[in-house]
Amino acid sequence: MVDKTLRDILQAHGLKATFQRLSILEYLMTHETHPTAEMIHVDLSNISLATIYNTLDKLVDVGIIIVIDTLKDDKRHYDYYGEPHYHIINSNTNEIIDADNFDVAPLFEAARQVSGLNITGFHIEIYGVDPDQAK
């Protein structure tokens, strides 16, 4: 990832481009594994786990990344949300799958009509199980 792009993303959200923020943001942008803080710490062991948690919280607060709370493992998974997509979670295996194969405009319009709000984003998690295990 180009360092300038990472810096621009952070600055656009009112954050200073610290080494830790740059490293963690780059990690999330280049790993589609929906990691936990502990998983990130394994690969970025030069950053303390406490700093990773604090940085992730800040990136979530400003809307650069999102949290995916799965039902099975009770852990917070993180995802860079640069492009609109939703998540499908296998309830048996806890696998998180990225998907972007539907037009959200009708959903946004329906939400706007019900609430009167200008819809600015979304976060959708769909849960399922393998058909053979659904019995």
PDB file of C-alpha atoms in Angstrom:
ATOM      1  CA  MET A   1       0.000   0.000   0.000  1.00  0.00           C
ATOM      2  CA  VAL A   2       1.294   3.424  -0.851  1.00  0.00           C
ATOM      3  CA  ASP A   3       2.184   5.216   2.368  1.00  0.00           C
ATOM      4  CA  LYS A   4       0.678   8.472   1.031  1.00  0.00           C
ATOM      5  CA  THR A   5      -2.700   6.804   0.493  1.00  0.00           C
ATOM      6  CA  LEU A   6      -2.694   5.473   4.046  1.00  0.00           C
ATOM      7  CA  ARG A   7      -1.726   8.900   5.354  1.00  0.00           C
ATOM      8  CA  ASP A   8      -4.487  10.514   3.281  1.00  0.00           C
ATOM      9  CA  ILE A   9      -7.103   8.121   4.670  1.00  0.00           C
ATOM     10  CA  LEU A  10      -6.064   8.838   8.252  1.00  0.00           C
ATOM     11  CA  GLN A  11      -5.858  12.593   7.702  1.00  0.00           C
ATOM     12  CA  ALA A  12      -9.257  12.641   5.973  1.00  0.00           C
ATOM     13  CA  HIS A  13     -10.685  11.208   9.198  1.00  0.00           C
ATOM     14  CA  GLY A  14      -8.879  13.718  11.405  1.00  0.00           C
ATOM     15  CA  LEU A  15      -6.140  11.370  12.613  1.00  0.00           C
ATOM     16  CA  LYS A  16      -2.388  11.808  12.703  1.00  0.00           C
ATOM     17  CA  ALA A  17      -0.492   9.254  10.666  1.00  0.00           C
ATOM     18  CA  THR A  18       1.446   7.488  13.420  1.00  0.00           C
ATOM     19  CA  PHE A  19       3.564   4.409  12.771  1.00  0.00           C
ATOM     20  CA  GLN A  20       1.060   2.237  14.636  1.00  0.00           C
ATOM     21  CA  ARG A  21      -1.985   3.549  12.769  1.00  0.00           C
ATOM     22  CA  LEU A  22      -0.238   3.234   9.412  1.00  0.00           C
ATOM     23  CA  SER A  23       0.888  -0.316  10.179  1.00  0.00           C
ATOM     24  CA  ILE A  24      -2.482  -1.532  11.435  1.00  0.00           C
ATOM     25  CA  LEU A  25      -4.441   0.148   8.640  1.00  0.00           C
ATOM     26  CA  GLU A  26      -2.120  -1.314   6.010  1.00  0.00           C
ATOM     27  CA  TYR A  27      -2.489  -4.730   7.624  1.00  0.00           C
ATOM     28  CA  LEU A  28      -6.282  -4.564   7.480  1.00  0.00           C
ATOM     29  CA  MET A  29      -6.266  -3.298   3.901  1.00  0.00           C
ATOM     30  CA  THR A  30      -4.024  -6.133   2.733  1.00  0.00           C
ATOM     31  CA  HIS A  31      -5.436  -9.039   4.776  1.00  0.00           C
ATOM     32  CA  GLU A  32      -8.985 -10.124   4.019  1.00  0.00           C
ATOM     33  CA  THR A  33      -9.017 -12.540   6.949  1.00  0.00           C
ATOM     34  CA  HIS A  34     -11.163 -10.396   9.268  1.00  0.00           C
ATOM     35  CA  PRO A  35      -8.546 -10.674  12.020  1.00  0.00           C
ATOM     36  CA  THR A  36      -8.925 -10.200  15.739  1.00  0.00           C
ATOM     37  CA  ALA A  37      -6.564  -7.899  17.647  1.00  0.00           C
ATOM     38  CA  GLU A  38      -4.640 -10.956  18.785  1.00  0.00           C
ATOM     39  CA  MET A  39      -4.211 -12.163  15.203  1.00  0.00           C
ATOM     40  CA  ILE A  40      -2.891  -8.747  14.172  1.00  0.00           C
ATOM     41  CA  HIS A  41      -0.493  -8.789  17.124  1.00  0.00           C
ATOM     42  CA  VAL A  42       1.005 -12.102  15.946  1.00  0.00           C
ATOM     43  CA  ASP A  43       2.058 -10.441  12.688  1.00  0.00           C
ATOM     44  CA  LEU A  44       2.788  -6.976  14.096  1.00  0.00           C
ATOM     45  CA  SER A  45       4.538  -8.101  17.268  1.00  0.00           C
ATOM     46  CA  ASN A  46       6.586  -4.873  17.375  1.00  0.00           C
ATOM     47  CA  ILE A  47       3.364  -3.082  18.442  1.00  0.00           C
ATOM     48  CA  SER A  48       2.006  -3.860  21.906  1.00  0.00           C
ATOM     49  CA  LEU A  49      -1.348  -5.601  22.133  1.00  0.00           C
ATOM     50  CA  ALA A  50      -2.734  -2.687  24.164  1.00  0.00           C
ATOM     51  CA  THR A  51      -1.715  -0.248  21.418  1.00  0.00           C
ATOM     52  CA  ILE A  52      -3.313  -2.486  18.799  1.00  0.00           C
ATOM     53  CA  TYR A  53      -6.597  -2.508  20.752  1.00  0.00           C
ATOM     54  CA  ASN A  54      -6.485   1.268  21.276  1.00  0.00           C
ATOM     55  CA  THR A  55      -5.673   1.909  17.620  1.00  0.00           C
ATOM     56  CA  LEU A  56      -8.426  -0.413  16.403  1.00  0.00           C
ATOM     57  CA  ASP A  57     -10.932   1.336  18.687  1.00  0.00           C
ATOM     58  CA  LYS A  58      -9.905   4.720  17.280  1.00  0.00           C
ATOM     59  CA  LEU A  59     -10.130   3.495  13.659  1.00  0.00           C
ATOM     60  CA  VAL A  60     -13.612   2.121  14.384  1.00  0.00           C
ATOM     61  CA  ASP A  61     -14.673   5.362  16.106  1.00  0.00           C
ATOM     62  CA  VAL A  62     -13.820   7.454  13.040  1.00  0.00           C
ATOM     63  CA  GLY A  63     -15.355   4.963  10.588  1.00  0.00           C
ATOM     64  CA  ILE A  64     -12.266   3.719   8.753  1.00  0.00           C
ATOM     65  CA  ILE A  65     -12.777   0.120   9.847  1.00  0.00           C
ATOM     66  CA  ILE A  66     -15.694  -1.882  11.203  1.00  0.00           C
ATOM     67  CA  VAL A  67     -16.150  -4.543  13.862  1.00  0.00           C
ATOM     68  CA  ILE A  68     -17.745  -7.863  13.054  1.00  0.00           C
ATOM     69  CA  ASP A  69     -18.992  -9.597  16.189  1.00  0.00           C
ATOM     70  CA  THR A  70     -19.646 -13.219  15.373  1.00  0.00           C
ATOM     71  CA  LEU A  71     -21.988 -15.375  17.387  1.00  0.00           C
ATOM     72  CA  LYS A  72     -19.742 -18.381  17.866  1.00  0.00           C
ATOM     73  CA  ASP A  73     -16.338 -17.172  19.033  1.00  0.00           C
ATOM     74  CA  ASP A  74     -17.364 -14.059  21.012  1.00  0.00           C
ATOM     75  CA  LYS A  75     -14.406 -12.170  19.533  1.00  0.00           C
ATOM     76  CA  ARG A  76     -14.277  -8.881  17.715  1.00  0.00           C
ATOM     77  CA  HIS A  77     -13.077  -9.230  14.129  1.00  0.00           C
ATOM     78  CA  TYR A  78     -12.002  -6.160  12.167  1.00  0.00           C
ATOM     79  CA  ASP A  79     -12.394  -5.211   8.524  1.00  0.00           C
ATOM     80  CA  TYR A  80     -11.288  -2.270   6.414  1.00  0.00           C
ATOM     81  CA  TYR A  81     -14.439  -0.871   4.847  1.00  0.00           C
ATOM     82  CA  GLY A  82     -13.063   0.949   1.813  1.00  0.00           C
ATOM     83  CA  GLU A  83     -15.561  -0.554  -0.600  1.00  0.00           C
ATOM     84  CA  PRO A  84     -19.206  -1.225   0.344  1.00  0.00           C
ATOM     85  CA  HIS A  85     -19.813  -4.904   1.041  1.00  0.00           C
ATOM     86  CA  TYR A  86     -21.645  -7.146   3.439  1.00  0.00           C
ATOM     87  CA  HIS A  87     -20.615 -10.208   5.395  1.00  0.00           C
ATOM     88  CA  ILE A  88     -21.947 -13.753   5.369  1.00  0.00           C
ATOM     89  CA  ILE A  89     -21.013 -15.692   8.492  1.00  0.00           C
ATOM     90  CA  ASN A  90     -21.090 -19.472   8.657  1.00  0.00           C
ATOM     91  CA  SER A  91     -22.570 -20.089  12.091  1.00  0.00           C
ATOM     92  CA  ASN A  92     -20.946 -23.524  12.366  1.00  0.00           C
ATOM     93  CA  THR A  93     -17.391 -22.652  11.334  1.00  0.00           C
ATOM     94  CA  ASN A  94     -17.342 -18.904  12.117  1.00  0.00           C
ATOM     95  CA  GLU A  95     -15.969 -18.231   8.613  1.00  0.00           C
ATOM     96  CA  ILE A  96     -16.614 -14.640   7.502  1.00  0.00           C
ATOM     97  CA  ILE A  97     -17.150 -14.164   3.772  1.00  0.00           C
ATOM     98  CA  ASP A  98     -17.099 -10.775   2.009  1.00  0.00           C
ATOM     99  CA  ALA A  99     -19.835 -10.225  -0.571  1.00  0.00           C
ATOM    100  CA  ASP A 100     -20.902  -7.287  -2.735  1.00  0.00           C
ATOM    101  CA  ASN A 101     -23.307  -8.917  -5.174  1.00  0.00           C
ATOM    102  CA  PHE A 102     -26.439  -6.850  -4.661  1.00  0.00           C
ATOM    103  CA  ASP A 103     -27.501  -3.257  -5.177  1.00  0.00           C
ATOM    104  CA  VAL A 104     -28.058  -1.578  -1.811  1.00  0.00           C
ATOM    105  CA  ALA A 105     -29.778   1.472  -3.324  1.00  0.00           C
ATOM    106  CA  PRO A 106     -33.308   0.009  -2.835  1.00  0.00           C
ATOM    107  CA  LEU A 107     -32.473  -0.803   0.793  1.00  0.00           C
ATOM    108  CA  PHE A 108     -31.167   2.739   1.341  1.00  0.00           C
ATOM    109  CA  GLU A 109     -34.316   4.211  -0.226  1.00  0.00           C
ATOM    110  CA  ALA A 110     -36.590   2.017   1.900  1.00  0.00           C
ATOM    111  CA  ALA A 111     -34.662   3.001   5.044  1.00  0.00           C
ATOM    112  CA  ARG A 112     -34.845   6.679   4.079  1.00  0.00           C
ATOM    113  CA  GLN A 113     -38.595   6.468   3.542  1.00  0.00           C
ATOM    114  CA  VAL A 114     -39.176   4.812   6.913  1.00  0.00           C
ATOM    115  CA  SER A 115     -36.858   7.082   8.900  1.00  0.00           C
ATOM    116  CA  GLY A 116     -36.681  10.341   6.962  1.00  0.00           C
ATOM    117  CA  LEU A 117     -32.885  10.206   7.359  1.00  0.00           C
ATOM    118  CA  ASN A 118     -30.264  10.573   4.669  1.00  0.00           C
ATOM    119  CA  ILE A 119     -28.678   7.115   4.711  1.00  0.00           C
ATOM    120  CA  THR A 120     -24.882   7.366   4.702  1.00  0.00           C
ATOM    121  CA  GLY A 121     -23.779   3.765   5.033  1.00  0.00           C
ATOM    122  CA  PHE A 122     -24.615   0.272   6.096  1.00  0.00           C
ATOM    123  CA  HIS A 123     -23.297  -2.765   7.949  1.00  0.00           C
ATOM    124  CA  ILE A 124     -25.009  -6.063   7.153  1.00  0.00           C
ATOM    125  CA  GLU A 125     -24.185  -9.482   8.567  1.00  0.00           C
ATOM    126  CA  ILE A 126     -26.028 -12.513   7.269  1.00  0.00           C
ATOM    127  CA  TYR A 127     -25.749 -15.799   9.147  1.00  0.00           C
ATOM    128  CA  GLY A 128     -26.102 -19.272   7.700  1.00  0.00           C
ATOM    129  CA  VAL A 129     -25.066 -22.904   7.981  1.00  0.00           C
ATOM    130  CA  ASP A 130     -24.015 -25.535   5.471  1.00  0.00           C
ATOM    131  CA  PRO A 131     -27.150 -27.152   3.986  1.00  0.00           C
ATOM    132  CA  ASP A 132     -26.064 -30.593   5.194  1.00  0.00           C
ATOM    133  CA  GLN A 133     -25.806 -29.283   8.753  1.00  0.00           C
ATOM    134  CA  ALA A 134     -29.099 -27.350   8.772  1.00  0.00           C
ATOM    135  CA  LYS A 135     -31.212 -30.379   9.665  1.00  0.00           C
TER     136      LYS A 135
END
